Short mmCIF file of C-alpha atoms and ligand atoms in Angstrom, two decimals:
data_model
loop_
_atom_site.label_atom_id
_atom_site.label_comp_id
_atom_site.label_asym_id
_atom_site.label_seq_id
_atom_site.Cartn_x
_atom_site.Cartn_y
_atom_site.Cartn_z
CA UNK A 1 -14.94 7.99 -3.38
CA UNK A 2 -13.23 4.59 -3.35
CA UNK A 3 -11.02 3.02 -0.69
CA UNK A 4 -7.24 3.02 -1.09
CA UNK A 5 -7.27 -0.76 -1.39
CA UNK A 6 -9.77 -0.54 -4.24
CA UNK A 7 -7.60 2.02 -6.02
CA UNK A 8 -4.57 -0.20 -5.50
CA UNK A 9 -6.48 -3.15 -6.94
CA UNK A 10 -7.35 -1.15 -10.04
CA UNK A 11 -3.72 -0.15 -10.44
CA UNK A 12 -2.53 -3.72 -9.85
CA UNK A 13 -4.52 -4.83 -12.88
CA UNK A 14 -2.30 -2.73 -15.13
CA UNK A 15 0.11 -5.10 -16.84
CA UNK A 16 2.98 -4.37 -19.11
CA UNK A 17 5.66 -6.32 -20.92
CA UNK A 18 8.55 -3.94 -21.35
CA UNK A 19 10.93 -4.27 -24.28
CA UNK A 20 14.56 -4.95 -23.48
CA UNK A 21 17.87 -3.38 -24.43
CA UNK A 22 21.52 -4.14 -23.77
CA UNK A 23 23.50 -1.64 -21.66
CA UNK A 24 27.10 -1.54 -20.45
CA UNK A 25 27.22 -2.99 -16.93
CA UNK A 26 28.64 0.27 -15.57
CA UNK A 27 25.42 2.06 -16.64
CA UNK A 28 23.03 -0.56 -15.28
CA UNK A 29 22.47 0.82 -11.75
CA UNK A 30 18.77 1.30 -11.04
CA UNK A 31 17.67 -0.64 -14.12
CA UNK A 32 15.49 -3.76 -14.08
CA UNK A 33 17.01 -7.00 -15.35
CA UNK A 34 15.50 -8.13 -18.64
CA UNK A 35 17.23 -11.53 -18.59
CA UNK A 36 17.95 -14.28 -16.09
CA UNK A 37 21.58 -14.35 -15.03
CA UNK A 38 22.78 -17.97 -14.93
CA UNK A 39 26.35 -18.63 -13.89
CA UNK A 40 28.81 -20.07 -16.39
CA UNK A 41 31.54 -20.31 -13.77
CA UNK A 42 32.30 -21.56 -10.26
CA UNK A 43 32.83 -19.13 -7.43
CA UNK A 44 35.45 -19.33 -6.20
CA UNK A 45 36.95 -20.77 -9.39
CA UNK A 46 39.60 -22.71 -7.38
CA UNK A 47 40.33 -23.67 -3.75
CA UNK A 48 41.43 -20.30 -2.43
CA UNK A 49 43.22 -19.18 0.71
CA UNK A 50 41.06 -16.95 2.90
CA UNK A 51 44.09 -15.69 4.85
CA UNK A 52 47.67 -14.61 4.53
CA UNK A 53 49.52 -17.55 6.12
CA UNK A 54 50.98 -20.98 5.45
CA UNK A 55 49.30 -23.84 3.60
CA UNK A 56 49.96 -27.30 5.04
CA UNK A 57 48.43 -30.71 5.63
CA UNK A 58 45.89 -31.15 8.42
CA UNK A 59 47.25 -34.66 9.15
CA UNK A 60 50.69 -33.17 9.88
CA UNK A 61 51.49 -32.85 13.63
CA UNK A 62 54.81 -31.04 13.18
CA UNK A 63 55.33 -27.68 14.84
CA UNK A 64 58.02 -26.54 12.45
CA UNK A 65 57.71 -26.70 8.67
CA UNK A 66 60.00 -26.15 5.72
CA UNK A 67 58.71 -23.41 3.42
CA UNK A 68 58.87 -24.98 -0.05
CA UNK A 69 57.19 -22.21 -2.06
CA UNK A 70 55.73 -18.69 -1.84
CA UNK A 71 52.36 -18.44 -3.57
CA UNK A 72 51.13 -14.98 -4.54
CA UNK A 73 47.48 -14.33 -5.49
CA UNK A 74 47.20 -14.94 -9.22
CA UNK A 75 50.06 -17.43 -9.49
CA UNK A 76 49.76 -21.21 -9.85
CA UNK A 77 51.54 -23.35 -7.20
CA UNK A 78 54.05 -25.86 -8.57
CA UNK A 79 54.94 -27.84 -5.44
CA UNK A 80 52.91 -30.55 -3.70
CA UNK A 81 52.92 -30.18 0.08
CA UNK A 82 54.25 -33.22 2.00
CA UNK A 83 54.49 -33.74 5.75
CA UNK A 84 56.92 -31.34 7.39
CA UNK A 85 56.41 -28.84 4.56
CA UNK A 86 54.29 -25.75 3.96
CA UNK A 87 53.88 -23.01 1.37
CA UNK A 88 53.69 -19.38 2.31
CA UNK A 89 50.40 -18.24 0.82
CA UNK A 90 48.62 -14.93 0.30
CA UNK A 91 44.89 -14.22 0.62
CA UNK A 92 43.19 -15.12 -2.66
CA UNK A 93 45.98 -17.43 -3.85
CA UNK A 94 45.44 -21.04 -4.99
CA UNK A 95 45.89 -23.65 -2.28
CA UNK A 96 48.69 -26.00 -3.39
CA UNK A 97 48.09 -29.73 -3.94
CA UNK A 98 48.51 -31.77 -0.74
CA UNK A 99 47.56 -28.87 1.53
CA UNK A 100 44.08 -28.73 3.05
CA UNK A 101 44.55 -26.08 5.69
CA UNK A 102 45.99 -22.58 6.02
CA UNK A 103 47.49 -21.35 9.30
CA UNK A 104 47.12 -17.59 9.56
CA UNK A 105 50.35 -15.61 9.67
CA UNK A 106 49.43 -14.03 13.02
CA UNK A 107 50.04 -17.33 14.91
CA UNK A 108 53.35 -18.22 13.26
CA UNK A 109 57.01 -17.27 13.24
CA UNK A 110 59.29 -17.51 10.23
CA UNK A 111 63.07 -17.94 10.40
CA UNK A 112 65.69 -19.24 7.93
CA UNK A 113 63.16 -20.71 5.52
CA UNK A 114 61.25 -22.47 8.30
CA UNK A 115 57.85 -21.68 9.83
CA UNK A 116 56.90 -22.48 13.44
CA UNK A 117 53.34 -22.46 14.76
CA UNK A 118 53.23 -20.34 17.90
CA UNK A 119 49.52 -20.05 18.57
CA UNK A 120 46.12 -21.58 17.87
CA UNK A 121 44.17 -21.34 14.61
CA UNK A 122 41.43 -23.95 14.39
CA UNK A 123 39.97 -22.78 11.09
CA UNK A 124 40.75 -24.30 7.70
CA UNK A 125 40.88 -20.83 6.12
CA UNK A 126 40.10 -22.19 2.68
CA UNK A 127 37.24 -21.09 0.41
CA UNK A 128 36.49 -24.17 -1.68
CA UNK A 129 35.97 -24.34 -5.42
CA UNK A 130 32.29 -23.60 -6.20
CA UNK A 131 31.21 -23.19 -2.57
CA UNK A 132 29.40 -19.90 -3.37
CA UNK A 133 28.29 -20.54 -6.95
CA UNK A 134 28.35 -23.49 -9.37
CA UNK A 135 28.00 -23.44 -13.16
CA UNK A 136 24.30 -23.45 -14.06
CA UNK A 137 23.22 -21.80 -10.78
CA UNK A 138 20.45 -19.22 -11.20
CA UNK A 139 21.98 -16.03 -9.84
CA UNK A 140 19.40 -13.31 -10.60
CA UNK A 141 15.96 -13.55 -12.17
CA UNK A 142 14.61 -11.24 -14.85
CA UNK A 143 12.66 -8.48 -13.08
CA UNK A 144 15.30 -8.04 -10.38
CA UNK A 145 16.19 -4.42 -9.62
CA UNK A 146 19.89 -3.72 -10.14
CA UNK A 147 21.34 -2.13 -7.00
CA UNK A 148 25.06 -1.75 -6.23
CA UNK A 149 25.42 -5.38 -5.02
CA UNK A 150 23.80 -6.66 -8.23
CA UNK A 151 26.21 -4.61 -10.35
CA UNK A 152 29.03 -6.38 -8.53
CA UNK A 153 27.35 -9.78 -8.79
CA UNK A 154 26.90 -9.43 -12.56
CA UNK A 155 30.54 -8.35 -12.90
CA UNK A 156 31.61 -11.39 -10.83
CA UNK A 157 29.91 -13.57 -13.44
CA UNK A 158 32.25 -12.12 -16.03
CA UNK A 159 29.64 -10.03 -17.85
CA UNK A 160 30.41 -6.45 -18.87
CA UNK A 161 27.02 -5.74 -20.40
CA UNK A 162 23.53 -6.74 -19.38
CA UNK A 163 20.03 -6.94 -20.85
CA UNK A 164 17.65 -4.60 -19.03
CA UNK A 165 14.05 -3.51 -19.53
CA UNK A 166 13.56 -0.30 -21.46
CA UNK A 167 12.59 2.71 -19.37
CA UNK A 168 9.26 4.44 -19.82
CA UNK A 169 9.12 8.18 -20.38
CA UNK A 170 6.94 10.02 -17.90
CA UNK A 171 5.47 13.36 -19.01
CA UNK A 172 5.00 15.94 -16.28
CA UNK A 173 2.58 18.86 -16.56
CA UNK A 174 2.15 21.47 -13.85
CA UNK A 175 -1.12 23.39 -13.90
CA UNK A 176 -1.87 26.61 -12.06
CA UNK A 177 -2.01 30.29 -13.01
CA UNK A 178 -0.38 31.10 -9.67
CA UNK A 179 2.65 28.85 -10.17
CA UNK A 180 6.08 30.30 -10.92
CA UNK A 181 9.33 28.52 -11.75
CA UNK A 182 12.05 28.82 -9.09
CA UNK A 183 14.86 31.21 -9.96
CA UNK A 184 12.55 34.18 -10.53
CA UNK A 185 10.91 36.72 -8.21
CA UNK A 186 7.39 35.98 -7.00
CA UNK A 187 4.62 38.46 -7.88
CA UNK A 188 1.74 38.90 -5.41
CA UNK A 189 -0.46 35.82 -5.29
CA UNK A 190 2.12 33.50 -6.80
CA UNK A 191 3.93 30.49 -5.34
CA UNK A 192 6.92 28.54 -6.52
CA UNK A 193 6.54 25.38 -8.52
CA UNK A 194 7.85 22.69 -6.20
CA UNK A 195 5.74 19.84 -7.56
CA UNK A 196 7.36 19.56 -10.98
CA UNK A 197 10.71 19.23 -9.25
CA UNK A 198 9.73 16.79 -6.51
CA UNK A 199 7.76 14.64 -8.96
CA UNK A 200 10.66 14.64 -11.45
CA UNK A 201 12.96 13.55 -8.64
CA UNK A 202 10.59 10.78 -7.59
CA UNK A 203 10.30 9.57 -11.19
CA UNK A 204 14.06 9.66 -11.69
CA UNK A 205 14.57 7.72 -8.49
CA UNK A 206 12.66 4.82 -10.05
CA UNK A 207 14.94 4.96 -13.08
CA UNK A 208 12.20 6.17 -15.46
CA UNK A 209 12.82 9.07 -17.84
CA UNK A 210 11.24 12.51 -17.40
CA UNK A 211 9.74 14.74 -20.06
CA UNK A 212 8.89 17.98 -18.28
CA UNK A 213 6.43 20.18 -20.10
CA UNK A 214 6.60 23.26 -17.88
CA UNK A 215 3.80 25.22 -16.21
CA UNK A 216 0.46 25.73 -17.93
CA UNK A 217 -2.02 28.30 -16.70
CA UNK A 218 -5.53 27.20 -15.78
CA UNK A 219 -6.94 27.48 -19.30
CA UNK A 220 -8.75 24.53 -20.80
CA UNK A 221 -7.33 24.71 -24.32
CA UNK A 222 -3.70 25.09 -23.25
CA UNK A 223 -3.88 22.22 -20.76
CA UNK A 224 -5.67 20.10 -23.34
CA UNK A 225 -3.01 20.66 -26.00
CA UNK A 226 -0.21 19.72 -23.61
CA UNK A 227 -1.88 16.52 -22.46
CA UNK A 228 -2.88 15.60 -26.03
CA UNK A 229 0.75 15.85 -27.12
CA UNK A 230 1.99 13.77 -24.18
CA UNK A 231 -0.62 11.07 -24.79
CA UNK A 232 1.21 10.15 -27.98
CA UNK A 233 4.75 10.78 -26.75
CA UNK A 234 4.89 9.14 -23.31
CA UNK A 235 3.89 5.99 -21.44
CA UNK A 236 2.71 7.85 -18.35
CA UNK A 237 1.50 11.40 -17.69
CA UNK A 238 1.55 13.04 -14.28
CA UNK A 239 -0.48 16.21 -14.01
CA UNK A 240 -0.09 18.38 -10.95
CA UNK A 241 -3.05 20.46 -9.80
CA UNK A 242 -6.43 21.20 -11.30
CA UNK A 243 -8.23 18.11 -10.03
CA UNK A 244 -10.13 19.48 -7.03
CA UNK A 245 -13.52 21.15 -6.73
CA UNK A 246 -12.51 24.71 -7.67
CA UNK A 247 -13.91 26.71 -10.61
CA UNK A 248 -10.62 26.32 -12.50
CA UNK A 249 -10.00 22.63 -11.86
CA UNK A 250 -10.45 21.42 -15.41
CA UNK A 251 -8.25 18.33 -15.57
CA UNK A 252 -10.80 15.47 -15.15
CA UNK A 253 -13.09 16.92 -17.85
CA UNK A 254 -10.16 17.51 -20.20
CA UNK A 255 -9.02 13.92 -19.77
CA UNK A 256 -12.50 12.63 -20.59
CA UNK A 257 -12.66 14.93 -23.65
CA UNK A 258 -9.34 13.49 -24.84
CA UNK A 259 -10.67 9.95 -24.68
CA UNK A 260 -8.92 8.98 -21.46
CA UNK A 261 -10.98 6.39 -19.62
CA UNK A 262 -11.14 7.41 -15.96
CA UNK A 263 -10.86 4.48 -13.52
CA UNK A 264 -11.19 6.57 -10.36
CA UNK A 265 -11.42 10.24 -9.50
CA UNK A 266 -11.60 10.30 -5.71
CA UNK A 267 -9.84 8.10 -3.21
CA UNK A 268 -10.33 7.94 0.55
CA UNK A 269 -6.75 8.99 1.22
CA UNK A 270 -5.58 11.96 3.26
CA UNK A 271 -3.93 13.89 1.80
CA UNK A 272 -4.69 13.21 -1.86
CA UNK A 273 -8.45 12.70 -2.07
CA UNK A 274 -9.05 14.18 -5.57
CA UNK A 275 -6.51 11.87 -7.23
CA UNK A 276 -7.56 10.89 -10.74
CA UNK A 277 -6.39 7.85 -12.66
CA UNK A 278 -7.16 7.01 -16.26
CA UNK A 279 -5.80 5.21 -19.29
CA UNK A 280 -5.83 5.78 -23.02
CA UNK A 281 -4.41 2.80 -24.86
CA UNK A 282 -1.16 1.93 -23.09
CA UNK A 283 -0.67 5.41 -21.63
CA UNK A 284 -1.43 5.83 -17.94
CA UNK A 285 -2.55 9.23 -16.67
CA UNK A 286 -2.59 10.51 -13.10
CA UNK A 287 -4.14 13.79 -12.03
CA UNK A 288 -2.53 14.67 -8.72
CA UNK A 289 -3.82 17.27 -6.27
CA UNK A 290 -1.53 20.30 -6.25
CA UNK A 291 -0.71 20.59 -2.59
CA UNK A 292 2.90 19.45 -2.44
CA UNK A 293 2.60 16.88 0.36
CA UNK A 294 -0.44 15.37 -1.39
CA UNK A 295 1.48 15.14 -4.63
CA UNK A 296 4.40 13.48 -2.89
CA UNK A 297 2.27 10.93 -1.04
CA UNK A 298 0.07 10.15 -4.03
CA UNK A 299 3.22 9.38 -6.00
CA UNK A 300 4.57 7.12 -3.25
CA UNK A 301 1.33 5.22 -2.69
CA UNK A 302 -0.21 4.99 -6.17
CA UNK A 303 2.21 6.05 -8.90
CA UNK A 304 5.46 4.42 -7.82
CA UNK A 305 4.23 0.79 -7.70
CA UNK A 306 2.55 0.98 -11.10
CA UNK A 307 5.46 2.88 -12.64
CA UNK A 308 7.86 0.19 -11.46
CA UNK A 309 5.50 -2.44 -12.84
CA UNK A 310 5.69 -0.84 -16.29
CA UNK A 311 9.44 -1.36 -15.95
CA UNK A 312 8.95 -5.05 -15.12
CA UNK A 313 9.78 -4.69 -11.42
CA UNK A 314 7.38 -5.87 -8.73
CA UNK A 315 7.91 -3.08 -6.18
CA UNK A 316 6.92 -3.39 -2.56
CA UNK A 317 7.61 -0.47 -0.22
CA UNK A 318 9.98 -0.98 2.65
CA UNK A 319 8.03 -1.07 5.92
CA UNK A 320 9.75 -0.68 9.28
CA UNK A 321 8.25 -1.82 12.57
CA UNK A 322 8.38 0.66 15.42
CA UNK A 323 6.81 1.77 18.67
CA UNK A 324 4.91 5.06 18.98
CA UNK A 325 6.46 7.58 21.31
CA UNK A 326 3.52 10.03 21.28
CA UNK A 327 -0.23 9.79 20.87
CA UNK A 328 -1.65 10.55 17.44
CA UNK A 329 -5.31 11.59 17.44
CA UNK A 330 -7.68 12.83 14.79
CA UNK A 331 -11.33 13.82 14.57
CA UNK A 332 -12.54 12.62 11.20
CA UNK A 333 -11.83 9.07 10.14
CA UNK A 334 -13.52 8.75 6.73
CA UNK A 335 -10.19 8.57 4.94
CA UNK A 336 -7.02 6.57 5.45
CA UNK A 337 -4.36 9.06 6.52
CA UNK A 338 -0.65 9.03 5.85
CA UNK A 339 1.18 10.93 8.59
CA UNK A 340 4.82 12.01 8.21
CA UNK A 341 6.78 10.46 11.09
CA UNK A 342 10.39 10.07 12.16
CA UNK A 343 12.39 7.63 14.23
CA UNK A 344 13.80 9.62 17.15
CA UNK A 345 17.16 9.07 18.84
CA UNK A 346 15.73 6.16 20.87
CA UNK A 347 14.44 4.69 17.59
CA UNK A 348 10.83 5.37 18.64
CA UNK A 349 8.28 6.68 16.16
CA UNK A 350 6.90 10.20 16.47
CA UNK A 351 4.87 12.39 14.12
CA UNK A 352 6.87 15.37 12.85
CA UNK A 353 5.45 18.90 13.12
CA UNK A 354 3.01 18.94 10.22
CA UNK A 355 0.44 21.62 9.41
CA UNK A 356 -1.25 19.91 6.51
CA UNK A 357 -0.82 19.03 2.86
CA UNK A 358 0.79 22.36 1.87
CA UNK A 359 3.53 21.96 4.51
CA UNK A 360 6.23 20.48 2.31
CA UNK A 361 9.17 21.34 4.56
CA UNK A 362 7.71 18.94 7.18
CA UNK A 363 8.87 16.07 4.97
CA UNK A 364 12.52 17.02 5.39
CA UNK A 365 12.51 15.68 8.95
CA UNK A 366 10.33 12.65 8.20
CA UNK A 367 11.74 9.17 7.68
CA UNK A 368 8.48 7.66 6.60
CA UNK A 369 4.70 7.65 6.56
CA UNK A 370 2.44 6.15 9.18
CA UNK A 371 -0.73 4.68 7.70
CA UNK A 372 -3.79 5.36 9.85
CA UNK A 373 -6.64 3.31 8.34
CA UNK A 374 -10.19 4.50 7.79
CA UNK A 375 -12.19 4.35 10.99
CA UNK A 376 -9.12 4.56 13.24
CA UNK A 377 -9.17 7.68 15.39
CA UNK A 378 -6.01 7.36 17.43
CA UNK A 379 -2.68 5.62 17.58
CA UNK A 380 -1.53 5.64 21.18
CA UNK A 381 1.92 5.96 22.68
CA UNK A 382 3.46 2.51 23.17
CA UNK A 383 1.56 0.83 20.35
CA UNK A 384 3.38 -1.08 17.62
CA UNK A 385 3.24 0.65 14.23
CA UNK A 386 4.53 0.04 10.73
CA UNK A 387 6.25 2.93 8.97
CA UNK A 388 6.48 3.09 5.21
CA UNK A 389 9.92 4.44 4.41
CA UNK A 390 10.26 7.47 2.14
P1 AMP B 401 -4.94 22.58 -6.95
O1 AMP B 401 -4.80 21.11 -6.80
O2 AMP B 401 -4.61 23.04 -8.32
O3 AMP B 401 -6.27 23.06 -6.47
O4 AMP B 401 -3.88 23.21 -6.00
C1 AMP B 401 -3.93 23.00 -4.60
C2 AMP B 401 -2.89 23.82 -3.87
O5 AMP B 401 -1.60 23.40 -4.28
C3 AMP B 401 -2.94 25.29 -4.20
O6 AMP B 401 -2.65 26.01 -3.02
C4 AMP B 401 -1.85 25.49 -5.21
O7 AMP B 401 -1.34 26.76 -5.24
C5 AMP B 401 -0.81 24.46 -4.77
N1 AMP B 401 -0.04 24.02 -5.92
C6 AMP B 401 -0.54 23.65 -7.11
N2 AMP B 401 0.45 23.32 -7.95
C7 AMP B 401 1.59 23.49 -7.28
C8 AMP B 401 2.97 23.33 -7.63
N3 AMP B 401 3.33 22.94 -8.84
N4 AMP B 401 3.91 23.58 -6.71
C9 AMP B 401 3.52 23.97 -5.46
N5 AMP B 401 2.27 24.15 -5.08
C10 AMP B 401 1.30 23.92 -5.97
MG1 MG B 402 -4.72 24.78 -9.34
#
C-alpha cells in the first residue's frame, strides 16, 4: 500500500501533448486553449464615455453649456468641444475632440438646447483608448481552461473560432454480476448501476468524451475482451468494481494479462484503498473500487487531475478554508480519509451524515471533502480546515 502523495507523484509523471483542433467559439466552453490569444486590438478601441451625460472640457468653469451635438453609441462625433459648449453623449459613445470629461446626466438639467450642472460629479467618466488591453498584449495562454468569461474575452478580441486541444475518449466498464441498469426492476440480490452514470458525469464535466461499454458480469473472459477492445480505442479506461480481495475480483490480473503495466494497486486512501492504476502505451487504466462513494472520491482525487493533464490543462482543485463546527473522530488512522462535509448556514464546516463508502446519497448534501491525513485521529470543533470542493 502506497501513500496518496506517492500515488499522486506517479500520476504527475504522466505527460501528454494533446493535438489541437479549431472549433467555433460558441462551442468552446469547457475546452482547453491550444493557442495563445494575443490581442490585435486596443480595448477600448477609442476614448469612450462610461456614462450617459454631457462631454465637456475640464478647464471650463461655466455652469451652463450649449449642446452642440448629440452623440449616440456607434456614431462618430463631428464637432470639437470649445469652452461654453458640450455634447450630449451616451454610454459607449466616442468622446468628442476637445472634451476630456463627462458629467453624468443625473446631475444636470437640460432646457432649450442648453445644459446646466446642478450637482456634483467629480469623476472623468471616460474609459481611455487601450486602458484595458493594447495590441500585442498576451490575453490567454495555451492550456487555459475556457469558462464563460474566457468565451467572452475571446469574442472581445474579435475571434469567432478558436484552437483548442483535442479531447480524449474515456472508456467506462462496469463490472459486477449483481449490477443492473436503472430503468428495470431489481431481482433479489441485485443493485442499480450508479457508478457508470456518476463516472460518466464526472468525465463529461472535465470536457472529455465518454465511451460507455455497459455492464459486464464477473467473468474473466468477458471482462478481458471489453478491456482489450478499449485499450486500442480509447486514451483512458475506467473500470468500476472487481479490484478488491473477493473471489470474483479479477481486474488486476486481467490488466496484467493484457500487458498493462501496473504502477500501483493499493493506496492508503479511505475510501478507495484497492484503486489500481496502470498504463499500456499511451492508454491510462484505472481500476476503481465499486462502492459508489469510493468511485466518486477516487475520480476526484486521482483521475480528474491526470485526465485534465491529458487535455493540456494543469488542474488544481478548489480548496476552501473553513472552521469546524463539530468534532470529527476516528479509530484507525492508517489511511488518509476523505470525509464528506458541508458548510452550514453560519458557513461553518460539518461532516454530513455518512454511513460509509456505499452511502452515495450522503454526497447530495456535501459541498466538499475534508482530508484527514494518515496518523490524524481527530479534527476538533473550532479548528481551521481546508475543504476540497466537489
Ligand atoms: P467491488 O468493488 O466489485 O467489490 O464492489 C464493491 C461494492 O460496490 C459492492 O457492494 C458492489 O455491489 C458495489 N458496486 C459495484 N459496482 C457498482 C456499480 N456500478 N454501481 C453501484 N454499486 C456498485
Ligand atoms: Mg464486484
